[in-house]
Every structure is written in structure tokens, then in C-alpha cells.
mmCIF file of C-alpha atoms and ligand atoms in Angstrom:
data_model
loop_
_atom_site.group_PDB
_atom_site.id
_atom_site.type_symbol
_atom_site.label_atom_id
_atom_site.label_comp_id
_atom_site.label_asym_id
_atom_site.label_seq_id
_atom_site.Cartn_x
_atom_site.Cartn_y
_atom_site.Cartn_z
ATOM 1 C CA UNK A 523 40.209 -6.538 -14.677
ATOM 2 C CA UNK A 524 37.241 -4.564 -14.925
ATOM 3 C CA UNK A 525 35.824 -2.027 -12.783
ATOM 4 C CA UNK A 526 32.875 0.573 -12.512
ATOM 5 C CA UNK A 527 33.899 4.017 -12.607
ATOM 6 C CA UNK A 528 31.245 7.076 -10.436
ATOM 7 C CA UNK A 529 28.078 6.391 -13.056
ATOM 8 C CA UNK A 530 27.853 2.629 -12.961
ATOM 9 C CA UNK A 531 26.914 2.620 -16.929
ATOM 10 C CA UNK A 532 30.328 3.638 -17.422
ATOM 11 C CA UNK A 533 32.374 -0.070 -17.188
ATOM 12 C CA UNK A 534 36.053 0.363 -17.842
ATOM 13 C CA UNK A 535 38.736 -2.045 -18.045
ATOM 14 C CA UNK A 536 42.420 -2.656 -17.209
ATOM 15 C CA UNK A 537 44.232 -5.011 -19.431
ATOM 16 C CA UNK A 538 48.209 -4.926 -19.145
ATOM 17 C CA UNK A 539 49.343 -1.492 -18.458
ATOM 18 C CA UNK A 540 46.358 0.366 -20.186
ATOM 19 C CA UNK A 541 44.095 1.361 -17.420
ATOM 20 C CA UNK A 542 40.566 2.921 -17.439
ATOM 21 C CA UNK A 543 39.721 1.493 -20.989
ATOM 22 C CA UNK A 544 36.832 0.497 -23.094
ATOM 23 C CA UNK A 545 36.435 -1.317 -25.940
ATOM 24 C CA UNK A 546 33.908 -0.181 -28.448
ATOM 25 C CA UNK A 547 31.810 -1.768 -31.426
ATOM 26 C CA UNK A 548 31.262 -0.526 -34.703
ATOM 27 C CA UNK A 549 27.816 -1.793 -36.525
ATOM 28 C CA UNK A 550 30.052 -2.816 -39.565
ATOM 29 C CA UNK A 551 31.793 -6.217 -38.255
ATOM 30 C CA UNK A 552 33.639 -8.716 -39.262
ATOM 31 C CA UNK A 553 30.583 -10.877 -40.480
ATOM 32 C CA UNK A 554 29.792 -7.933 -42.974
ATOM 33 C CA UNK A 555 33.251 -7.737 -44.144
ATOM 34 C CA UNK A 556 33.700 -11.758 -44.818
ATOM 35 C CA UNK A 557 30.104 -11.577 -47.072
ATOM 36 C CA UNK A 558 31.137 -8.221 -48.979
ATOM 37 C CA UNK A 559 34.446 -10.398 -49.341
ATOM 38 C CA UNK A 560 33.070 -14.374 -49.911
ATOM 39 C CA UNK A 561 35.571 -15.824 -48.042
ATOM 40 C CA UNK A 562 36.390 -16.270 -44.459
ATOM 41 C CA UNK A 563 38.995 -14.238 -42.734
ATOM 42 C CA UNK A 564 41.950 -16.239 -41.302
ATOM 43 C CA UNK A 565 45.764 -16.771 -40.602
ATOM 44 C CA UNK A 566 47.835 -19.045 -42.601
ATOM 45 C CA UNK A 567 51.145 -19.292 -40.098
ATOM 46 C CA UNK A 568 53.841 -20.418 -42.406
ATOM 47 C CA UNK A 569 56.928 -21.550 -40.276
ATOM 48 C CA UNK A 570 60.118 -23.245 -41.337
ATOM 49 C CA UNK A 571 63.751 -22.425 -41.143
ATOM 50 C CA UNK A 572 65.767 -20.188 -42.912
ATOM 51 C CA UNK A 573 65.759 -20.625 -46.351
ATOM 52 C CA UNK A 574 62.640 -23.553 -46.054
ATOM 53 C CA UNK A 575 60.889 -21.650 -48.796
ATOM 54 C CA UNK A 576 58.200 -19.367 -46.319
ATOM 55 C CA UNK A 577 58.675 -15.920 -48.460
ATOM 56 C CA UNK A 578 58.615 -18.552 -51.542
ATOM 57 C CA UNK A 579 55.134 -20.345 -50.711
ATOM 58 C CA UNK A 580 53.898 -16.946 -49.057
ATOM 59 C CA UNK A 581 54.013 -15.178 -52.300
ATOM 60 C CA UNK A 582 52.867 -18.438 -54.752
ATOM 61 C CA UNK A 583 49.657 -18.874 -52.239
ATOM 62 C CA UNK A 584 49.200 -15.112 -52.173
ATOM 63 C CA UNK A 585 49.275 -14.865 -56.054
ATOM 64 C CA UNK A 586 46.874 -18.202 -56.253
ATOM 65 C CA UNK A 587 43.914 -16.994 -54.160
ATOM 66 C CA UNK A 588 44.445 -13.506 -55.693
ATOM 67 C CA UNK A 589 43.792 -15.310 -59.381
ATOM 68 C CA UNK A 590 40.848 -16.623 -57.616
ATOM 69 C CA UNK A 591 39.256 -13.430 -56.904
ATOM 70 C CA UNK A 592 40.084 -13.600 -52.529
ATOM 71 C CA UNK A 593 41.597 -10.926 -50.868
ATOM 72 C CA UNK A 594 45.229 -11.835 -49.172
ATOM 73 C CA UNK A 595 48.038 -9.722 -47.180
ATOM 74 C CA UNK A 596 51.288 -11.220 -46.437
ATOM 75 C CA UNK A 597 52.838 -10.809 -42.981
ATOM 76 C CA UNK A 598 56.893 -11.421 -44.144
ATOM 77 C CA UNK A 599 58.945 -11.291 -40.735
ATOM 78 C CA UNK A 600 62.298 -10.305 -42.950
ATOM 79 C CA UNK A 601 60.087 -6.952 -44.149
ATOM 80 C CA UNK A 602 58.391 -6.439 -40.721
ATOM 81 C CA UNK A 603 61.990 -6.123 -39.310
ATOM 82 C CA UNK A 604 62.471 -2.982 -41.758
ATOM 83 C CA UNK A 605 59.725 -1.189 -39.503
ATOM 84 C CA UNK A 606 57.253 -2.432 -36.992
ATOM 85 C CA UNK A 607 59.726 -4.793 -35.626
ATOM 86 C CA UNK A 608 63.179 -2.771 -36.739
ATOM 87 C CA UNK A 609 63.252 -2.140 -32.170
ATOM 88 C CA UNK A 610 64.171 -6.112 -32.331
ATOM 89 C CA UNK A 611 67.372 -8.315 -32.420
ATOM 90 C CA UNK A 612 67.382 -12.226 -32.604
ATOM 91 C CA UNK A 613 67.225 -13.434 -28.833
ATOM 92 C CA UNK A 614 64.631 -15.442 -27.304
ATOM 93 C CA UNK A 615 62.776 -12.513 -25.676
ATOM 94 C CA UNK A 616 62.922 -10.516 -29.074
ATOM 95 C CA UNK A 617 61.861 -13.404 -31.397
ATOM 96 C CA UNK A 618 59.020 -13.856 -28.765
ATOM 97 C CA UNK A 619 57.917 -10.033 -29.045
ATOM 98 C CA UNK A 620 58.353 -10.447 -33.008
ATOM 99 C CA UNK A 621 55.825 -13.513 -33.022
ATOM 100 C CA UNK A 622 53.610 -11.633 -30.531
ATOM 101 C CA UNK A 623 53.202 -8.584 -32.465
ATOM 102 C CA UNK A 624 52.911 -10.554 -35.839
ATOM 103 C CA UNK A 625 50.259 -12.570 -34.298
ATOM 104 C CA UNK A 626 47.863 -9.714 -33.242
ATOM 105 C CA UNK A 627 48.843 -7.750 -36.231
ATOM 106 C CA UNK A 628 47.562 -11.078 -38.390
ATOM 107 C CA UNK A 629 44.337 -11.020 -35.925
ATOM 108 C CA UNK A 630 43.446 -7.739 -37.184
ATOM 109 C CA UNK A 631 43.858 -8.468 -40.821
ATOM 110 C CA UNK A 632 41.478 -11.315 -39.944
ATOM 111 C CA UNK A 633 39.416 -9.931 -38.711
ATOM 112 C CA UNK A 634 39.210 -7.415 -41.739
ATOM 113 C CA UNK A 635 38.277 -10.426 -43.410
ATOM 114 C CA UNK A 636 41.759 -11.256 -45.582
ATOM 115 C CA UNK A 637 43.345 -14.332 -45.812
ATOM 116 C CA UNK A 638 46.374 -12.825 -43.868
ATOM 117 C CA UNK A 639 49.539 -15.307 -44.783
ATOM 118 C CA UNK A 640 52.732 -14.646 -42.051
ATOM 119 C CA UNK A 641 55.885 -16.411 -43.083
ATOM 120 C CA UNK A 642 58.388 -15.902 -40.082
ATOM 121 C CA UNK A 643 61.042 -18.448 -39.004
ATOM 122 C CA UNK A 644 59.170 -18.608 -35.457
ATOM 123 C CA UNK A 645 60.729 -21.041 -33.964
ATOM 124 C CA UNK A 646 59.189 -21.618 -30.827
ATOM 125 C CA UNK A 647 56.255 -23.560 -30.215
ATOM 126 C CA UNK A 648 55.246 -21.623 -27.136
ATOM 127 C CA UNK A 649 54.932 -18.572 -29.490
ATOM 128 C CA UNK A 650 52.981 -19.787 -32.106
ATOM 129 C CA UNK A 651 50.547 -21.267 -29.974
ATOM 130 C CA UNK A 652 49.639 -17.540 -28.213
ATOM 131 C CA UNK A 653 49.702 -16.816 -31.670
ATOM 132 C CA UNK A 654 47.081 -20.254 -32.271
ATOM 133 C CA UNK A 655 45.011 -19.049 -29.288
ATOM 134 C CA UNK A 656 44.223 -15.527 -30.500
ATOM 135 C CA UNK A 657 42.391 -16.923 -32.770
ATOM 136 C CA UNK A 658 41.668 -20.938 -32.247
ATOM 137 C CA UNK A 659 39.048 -21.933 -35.167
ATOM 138 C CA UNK A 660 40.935 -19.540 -37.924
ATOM 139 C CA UNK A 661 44.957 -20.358 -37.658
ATOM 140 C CA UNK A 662 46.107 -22.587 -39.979
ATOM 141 C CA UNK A 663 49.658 -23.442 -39.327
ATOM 142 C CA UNK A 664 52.179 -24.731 -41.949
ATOM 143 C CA UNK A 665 55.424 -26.233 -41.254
ATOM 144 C CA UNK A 666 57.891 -26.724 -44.381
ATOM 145 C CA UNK A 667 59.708 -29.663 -43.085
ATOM 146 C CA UNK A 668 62.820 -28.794 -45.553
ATOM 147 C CA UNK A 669 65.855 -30.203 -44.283
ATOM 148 C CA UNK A 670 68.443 -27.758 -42.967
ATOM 149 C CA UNK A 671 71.011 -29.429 -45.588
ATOM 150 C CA UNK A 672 68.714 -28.591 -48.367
ATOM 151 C CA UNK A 673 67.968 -24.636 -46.894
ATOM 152 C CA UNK A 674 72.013 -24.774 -46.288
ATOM 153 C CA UNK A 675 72.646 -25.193 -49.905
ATOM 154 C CA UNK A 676 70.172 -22.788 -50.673
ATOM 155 C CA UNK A 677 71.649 -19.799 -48.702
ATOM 156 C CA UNK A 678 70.138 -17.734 -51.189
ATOM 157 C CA UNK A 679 71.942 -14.540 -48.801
ATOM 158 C CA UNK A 680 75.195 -16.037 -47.956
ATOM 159 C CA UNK A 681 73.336 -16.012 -43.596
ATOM 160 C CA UNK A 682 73.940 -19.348 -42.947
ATOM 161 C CA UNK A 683 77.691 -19.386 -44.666
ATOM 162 C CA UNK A 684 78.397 -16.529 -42.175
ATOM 163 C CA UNK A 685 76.678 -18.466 -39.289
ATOM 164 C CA UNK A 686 79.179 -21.153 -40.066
ATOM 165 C CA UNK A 687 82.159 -18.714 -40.034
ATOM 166 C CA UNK A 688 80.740 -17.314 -36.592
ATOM 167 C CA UNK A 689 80.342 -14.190 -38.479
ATOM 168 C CA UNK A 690 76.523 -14.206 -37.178
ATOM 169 C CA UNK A 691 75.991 -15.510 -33.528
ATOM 170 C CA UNK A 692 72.317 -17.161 -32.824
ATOM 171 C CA UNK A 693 71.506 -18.222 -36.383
ATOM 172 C CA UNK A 694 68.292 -20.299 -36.372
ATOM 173 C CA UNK A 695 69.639 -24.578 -36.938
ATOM 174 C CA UNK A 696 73.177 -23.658 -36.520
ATOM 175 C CA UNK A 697 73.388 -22.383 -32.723
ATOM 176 C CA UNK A 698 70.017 -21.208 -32.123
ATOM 177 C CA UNK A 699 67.043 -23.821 -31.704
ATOM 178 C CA UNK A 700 64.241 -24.370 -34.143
ATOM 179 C CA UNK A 701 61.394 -26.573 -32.262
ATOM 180 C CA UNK A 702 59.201 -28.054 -35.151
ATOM 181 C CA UNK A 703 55.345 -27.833 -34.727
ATOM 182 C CA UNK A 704 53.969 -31.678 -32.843
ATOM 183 C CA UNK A 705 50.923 -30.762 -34.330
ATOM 184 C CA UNK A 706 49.678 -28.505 -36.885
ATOM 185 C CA UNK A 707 47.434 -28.585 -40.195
ATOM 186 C CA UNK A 708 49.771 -28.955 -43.009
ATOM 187 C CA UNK A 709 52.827 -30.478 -43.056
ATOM 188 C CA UNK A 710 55.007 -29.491 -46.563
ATOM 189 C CA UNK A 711 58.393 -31.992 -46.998
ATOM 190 C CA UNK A 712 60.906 -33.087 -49.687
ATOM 191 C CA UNK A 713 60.211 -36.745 -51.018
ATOM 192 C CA UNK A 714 63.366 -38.357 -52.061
ATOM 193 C CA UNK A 715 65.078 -35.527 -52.195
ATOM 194 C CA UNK A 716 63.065 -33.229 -54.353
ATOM 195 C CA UNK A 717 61.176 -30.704 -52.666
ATOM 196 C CA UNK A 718 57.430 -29.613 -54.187
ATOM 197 C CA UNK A 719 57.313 -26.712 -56.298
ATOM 198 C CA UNK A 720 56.283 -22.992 -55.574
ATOM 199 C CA UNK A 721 52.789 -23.803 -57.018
ATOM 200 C CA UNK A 722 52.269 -27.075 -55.918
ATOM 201 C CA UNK A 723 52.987 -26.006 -52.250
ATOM 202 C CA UNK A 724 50.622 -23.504 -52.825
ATOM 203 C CA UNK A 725 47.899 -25.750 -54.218
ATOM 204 C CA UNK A 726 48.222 -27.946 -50.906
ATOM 205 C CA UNK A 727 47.583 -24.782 -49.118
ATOM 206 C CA UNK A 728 44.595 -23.757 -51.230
ATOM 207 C CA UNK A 729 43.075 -27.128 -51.196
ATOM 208 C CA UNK A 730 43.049 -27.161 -47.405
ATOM 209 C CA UNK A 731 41.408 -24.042 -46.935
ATOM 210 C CA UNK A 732 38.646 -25.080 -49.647
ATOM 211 C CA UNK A 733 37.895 -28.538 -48.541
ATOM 212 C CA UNK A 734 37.650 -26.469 -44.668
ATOM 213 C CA UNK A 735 35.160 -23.507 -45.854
ATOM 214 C CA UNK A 736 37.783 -20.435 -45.957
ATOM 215 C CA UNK A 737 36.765 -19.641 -49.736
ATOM 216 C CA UNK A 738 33.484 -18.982 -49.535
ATOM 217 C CA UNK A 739 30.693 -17.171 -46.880
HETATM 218 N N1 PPS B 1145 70.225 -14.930 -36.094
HETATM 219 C C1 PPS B 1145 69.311 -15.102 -37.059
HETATM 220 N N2 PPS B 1145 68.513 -16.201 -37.054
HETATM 221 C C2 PPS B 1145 67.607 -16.359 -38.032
HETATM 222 N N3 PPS B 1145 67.392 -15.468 -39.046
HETATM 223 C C3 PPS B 1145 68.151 -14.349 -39.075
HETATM 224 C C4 PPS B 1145 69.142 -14.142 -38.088
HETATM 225 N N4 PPS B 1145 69.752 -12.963 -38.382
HETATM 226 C C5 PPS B 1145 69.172 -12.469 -39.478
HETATM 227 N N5 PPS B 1145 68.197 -13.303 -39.905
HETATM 228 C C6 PPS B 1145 67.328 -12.970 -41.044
HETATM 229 O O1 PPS B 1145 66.072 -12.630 -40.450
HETATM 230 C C7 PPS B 1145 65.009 -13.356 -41.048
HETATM 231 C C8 PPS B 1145 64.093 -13.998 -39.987
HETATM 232 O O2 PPS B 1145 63.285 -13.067 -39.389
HETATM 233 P P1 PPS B 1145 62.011 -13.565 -38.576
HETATM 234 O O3 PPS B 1145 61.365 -12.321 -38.050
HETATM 235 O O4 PPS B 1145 61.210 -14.445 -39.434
HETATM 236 O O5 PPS B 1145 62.662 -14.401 -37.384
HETATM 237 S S1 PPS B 1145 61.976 -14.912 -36.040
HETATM 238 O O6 PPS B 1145 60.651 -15.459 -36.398
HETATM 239 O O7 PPS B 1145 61.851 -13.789 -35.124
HETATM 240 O O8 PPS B 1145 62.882 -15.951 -35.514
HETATM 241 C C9 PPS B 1145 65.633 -14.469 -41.847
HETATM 242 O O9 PPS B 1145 64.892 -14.464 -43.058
HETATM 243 P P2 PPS B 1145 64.366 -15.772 -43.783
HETATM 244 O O10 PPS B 1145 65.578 -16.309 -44.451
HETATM 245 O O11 PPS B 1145 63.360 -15.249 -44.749
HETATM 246 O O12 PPS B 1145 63.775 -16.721 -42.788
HETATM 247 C C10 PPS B 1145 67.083 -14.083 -42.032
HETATM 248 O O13 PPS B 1145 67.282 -13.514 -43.309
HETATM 249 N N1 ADP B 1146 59.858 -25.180 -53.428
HETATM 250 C C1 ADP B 1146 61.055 -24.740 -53.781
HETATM 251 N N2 ADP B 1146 61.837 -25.424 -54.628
HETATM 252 C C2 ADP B 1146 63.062 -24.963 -54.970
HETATM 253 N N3 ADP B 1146 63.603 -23.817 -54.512
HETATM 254 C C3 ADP B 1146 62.881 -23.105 -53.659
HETATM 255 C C4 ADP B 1146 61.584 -23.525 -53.243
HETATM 256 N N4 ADP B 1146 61.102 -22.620 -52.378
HETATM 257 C C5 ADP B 1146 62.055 -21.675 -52.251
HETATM 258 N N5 ADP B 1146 63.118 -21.952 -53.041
HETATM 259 C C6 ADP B 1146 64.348 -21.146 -53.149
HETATM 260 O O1 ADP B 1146 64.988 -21.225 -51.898
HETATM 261 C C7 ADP B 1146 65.509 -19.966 -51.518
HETATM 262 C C8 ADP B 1146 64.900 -19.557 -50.158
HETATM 263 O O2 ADP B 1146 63.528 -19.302 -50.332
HETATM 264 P P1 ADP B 1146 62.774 -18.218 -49.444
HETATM 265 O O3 ADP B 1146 61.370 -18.219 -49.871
HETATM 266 O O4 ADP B 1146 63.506 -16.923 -49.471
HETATM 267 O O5 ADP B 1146 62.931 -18.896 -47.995
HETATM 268 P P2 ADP B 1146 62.671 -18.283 -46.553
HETATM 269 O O6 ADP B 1146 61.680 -17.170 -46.711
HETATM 270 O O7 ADP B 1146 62.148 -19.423 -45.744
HETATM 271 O O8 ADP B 1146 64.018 -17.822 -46.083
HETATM 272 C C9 ADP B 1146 65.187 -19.011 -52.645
HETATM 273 O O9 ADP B 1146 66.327 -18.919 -53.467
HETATM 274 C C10 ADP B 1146 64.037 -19.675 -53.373
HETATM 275 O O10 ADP B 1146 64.032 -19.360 -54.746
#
């Protein structure tokens, strides 16, 4: 909502529960950033279950562009939970306040002009598209489509063996949903039971955001 305060040049704003604010330019933007950098700040949204590979291909693709010379920061939900997120448990409402904060943390970076990768289960769709929306024409979303058998067998931290056990309540594919993405940019997937490698996920990754413009200003 905004509003004009006594001296009409003065235009403040409410937004949520911050009243009476103003947002304010700097003559350094994010078009000055992306040229100093020759690339084009944007999200990559890696999503997938636990264990689909997201810290995996988060770190190969981080380590790819870096040998290319393009600034990255990864967004990892598991290390996010040791701080800005540590206030959160695994219900709905709190995986939805994870996501949230992810996705305007990730805007930021974006808008520093990085190549901001976030790996985080997210598993609902509503979510990741408010993440989408923040910023519509720079959100690249990838969905490892690794089956939960293979990330099962995987259990590289014993999670899913305790989900089994009913040690851990609300584990994502065992009693908590996962809603795949119906329509995002890069699909990743086993092929007759072997799933790509680190690198070659990466390279799928890499290629999209050259063939789209991301690698250069
Ligand atoms: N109940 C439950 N469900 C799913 N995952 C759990 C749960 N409890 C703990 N963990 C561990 O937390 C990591 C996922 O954190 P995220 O922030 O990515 O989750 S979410 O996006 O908010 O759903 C996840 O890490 P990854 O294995 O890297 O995905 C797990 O190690
Ligand atoms: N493409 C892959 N091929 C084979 N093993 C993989 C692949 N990607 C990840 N892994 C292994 O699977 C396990 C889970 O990977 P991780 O990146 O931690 O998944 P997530 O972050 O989704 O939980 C790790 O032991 C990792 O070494």
C-alpha cells in the first residue's frame, strides 16, 4: 500500500508488517554488476528428494562455471538449517518458510549478479513457484527425477533407514509428500538404471544456461 506522508515528496510504503517504508536506489545496479561480472545473474533451483544427488550436482555445477571464470554461491538447505533457518522443523508451514526465505535470499544473490545454485528438497510446487515468480525470466528449475529406490539405497546418512523404523516422523517419500515439478527447464533421470554422473549432470546444467545467454553480458 502506499501512502503520502505531511510533504507529499515524501511517498512511503506498507508492505506486510513494515509500515512507513521506502525503498531506495543505489547508482551501482545490477546491470553494472552482471558487465563487471560477464554473465547474467540468476537462480538455478535444484529440487529432488533426499538423497537425488542436489548437494552432489550443486557442488559439480558450482566447481564447472567456477573453472570457467563465472562467479557462483550455493544455497544448500541442509547448511541453511545450521543458521538462517536453524528456527525451522519439517512441517508444511516450516518447509514453506524454508523455501520462502531461500527464495528471496537467492533473489539477492541474483541480483548481485552470481549464478546463485539452491539445492533444497522443496517439495511443494506451490513454493517453488513464489520462489519462480520472484524472479520469472532468471529461475531455472531442475528436478533430479532419481527414483526413491535408488536415493533409498543411497542413504548416504542412515535418514531414510530411520524413517523406515519410525525413528523420524515426516520424512520426505516415506510419509511426507514430494510433488514433482509439471513443468520446469531441466529434467535430470536414470536411464536403465544408471544414473548420469556428477559432471555430466553438471554439463546439462551448463549447456542450458549457455545455449539461453546466462554466460555472457
Ligand atoms: N523429515 C525430513 N524430511 C526430509 N529431510 C529431512 C527430514 N529431517 C531431516 N532431513 C534432512 O534435512 C535435509 C533437507 O532440508 P531442506 O531444507 O532441503 O528441506 S525442505 O526443502 O525444507 O523440505 C535433508 O538433506 P538432503 O538429504 O540433502 O536433502 C535431510 O538430511
Ligand atoms: N550422479 C550420481 N551418481 C552416483 N552417486 C551419486 C550421484 N549423485 C550423488 N550421488 C551420491 O548419492 C548420495 C546422496 O547425494 P547428495 O548430493 O548428498 O544428495 P542430496 O543432497 O539430494 O541429499 C551421496 O553419497 C553421493 O555421493
Amino acid at each position: 500500500m502506499m501512502g503520502l506522508t505531511g510533504n507529499s515528496k515524501l511517498v512511503t510504503s506498507t508492505v506486510g508488517k513494515s509500515t512507513n517504508i521506502r525503498w531506495h536506489d543505489c547508482p551501482i545496479g545490477q546491470d553494472g554488476r552482471q558487465k563487471l561480472l560477464n554473465q547474467k545473474g540468476c537462480v538455478v533451483w535444484i529440487t529432488g528428494l533426499s538423497g537425488s544427488g542436489k548437494s552432489t550436482l550443486a557442488c559439480a555445477l558450482s566447481h564447472g562455471l567456477h573453472s570457467r571464470g563465472h562467479l557462483t554461491y550455493v544455497l544448500d538447505g541442509d547448511n541453511l538449517r545450521h543458521g538462517l533457518n536453524r528456527d525451522l522443523c519439517f512441517k508444511a508451514e516450516d518447509r514453506a518458510e524454508n523455501i520462502r526465505r531461500v527464495g528471496e535470499v537467492a533473489k539477492l544473490f541474483a541480483d548481485a549478479g552470481l549464478i546463485c545454485i539452491a539445492c533444497l528438497i522443496s517439495p511443494f510446487r506451490s513454493d517453488r513457484n513464489a520462489c519462480r515468480s520472484l524472479l520469472p525470466k532468471s529461475f531455472i528449475e531442475v528436478f533430479l527425477n532419481i527414483p526413491l529406490e535408488v536415493c533409498e539405497a543411497r542413504d548416504p546418512k542412515g535418514l531414510y533407514k530411520l524413517a523406515r523404523t519410525g525413528k523420524i516422523k515426516g520424512f520426505t517419500g516415506i510419509d511426507d509428500p514430494y510433488e514433482p515439478p509439471s513443468d520446469c527447464e531441466i529434467v535430470i533421470h536414470c536411464k536403465a538404471g544408471d544414473c548420469p554422473s556428477p559432471k555430466s549432470m553438471a554439463d546439462q546444467v551448463i549447456s542450458y544456461l549457455e545455449v539461453n545467454g546466462f554466460l555472457q553480458y
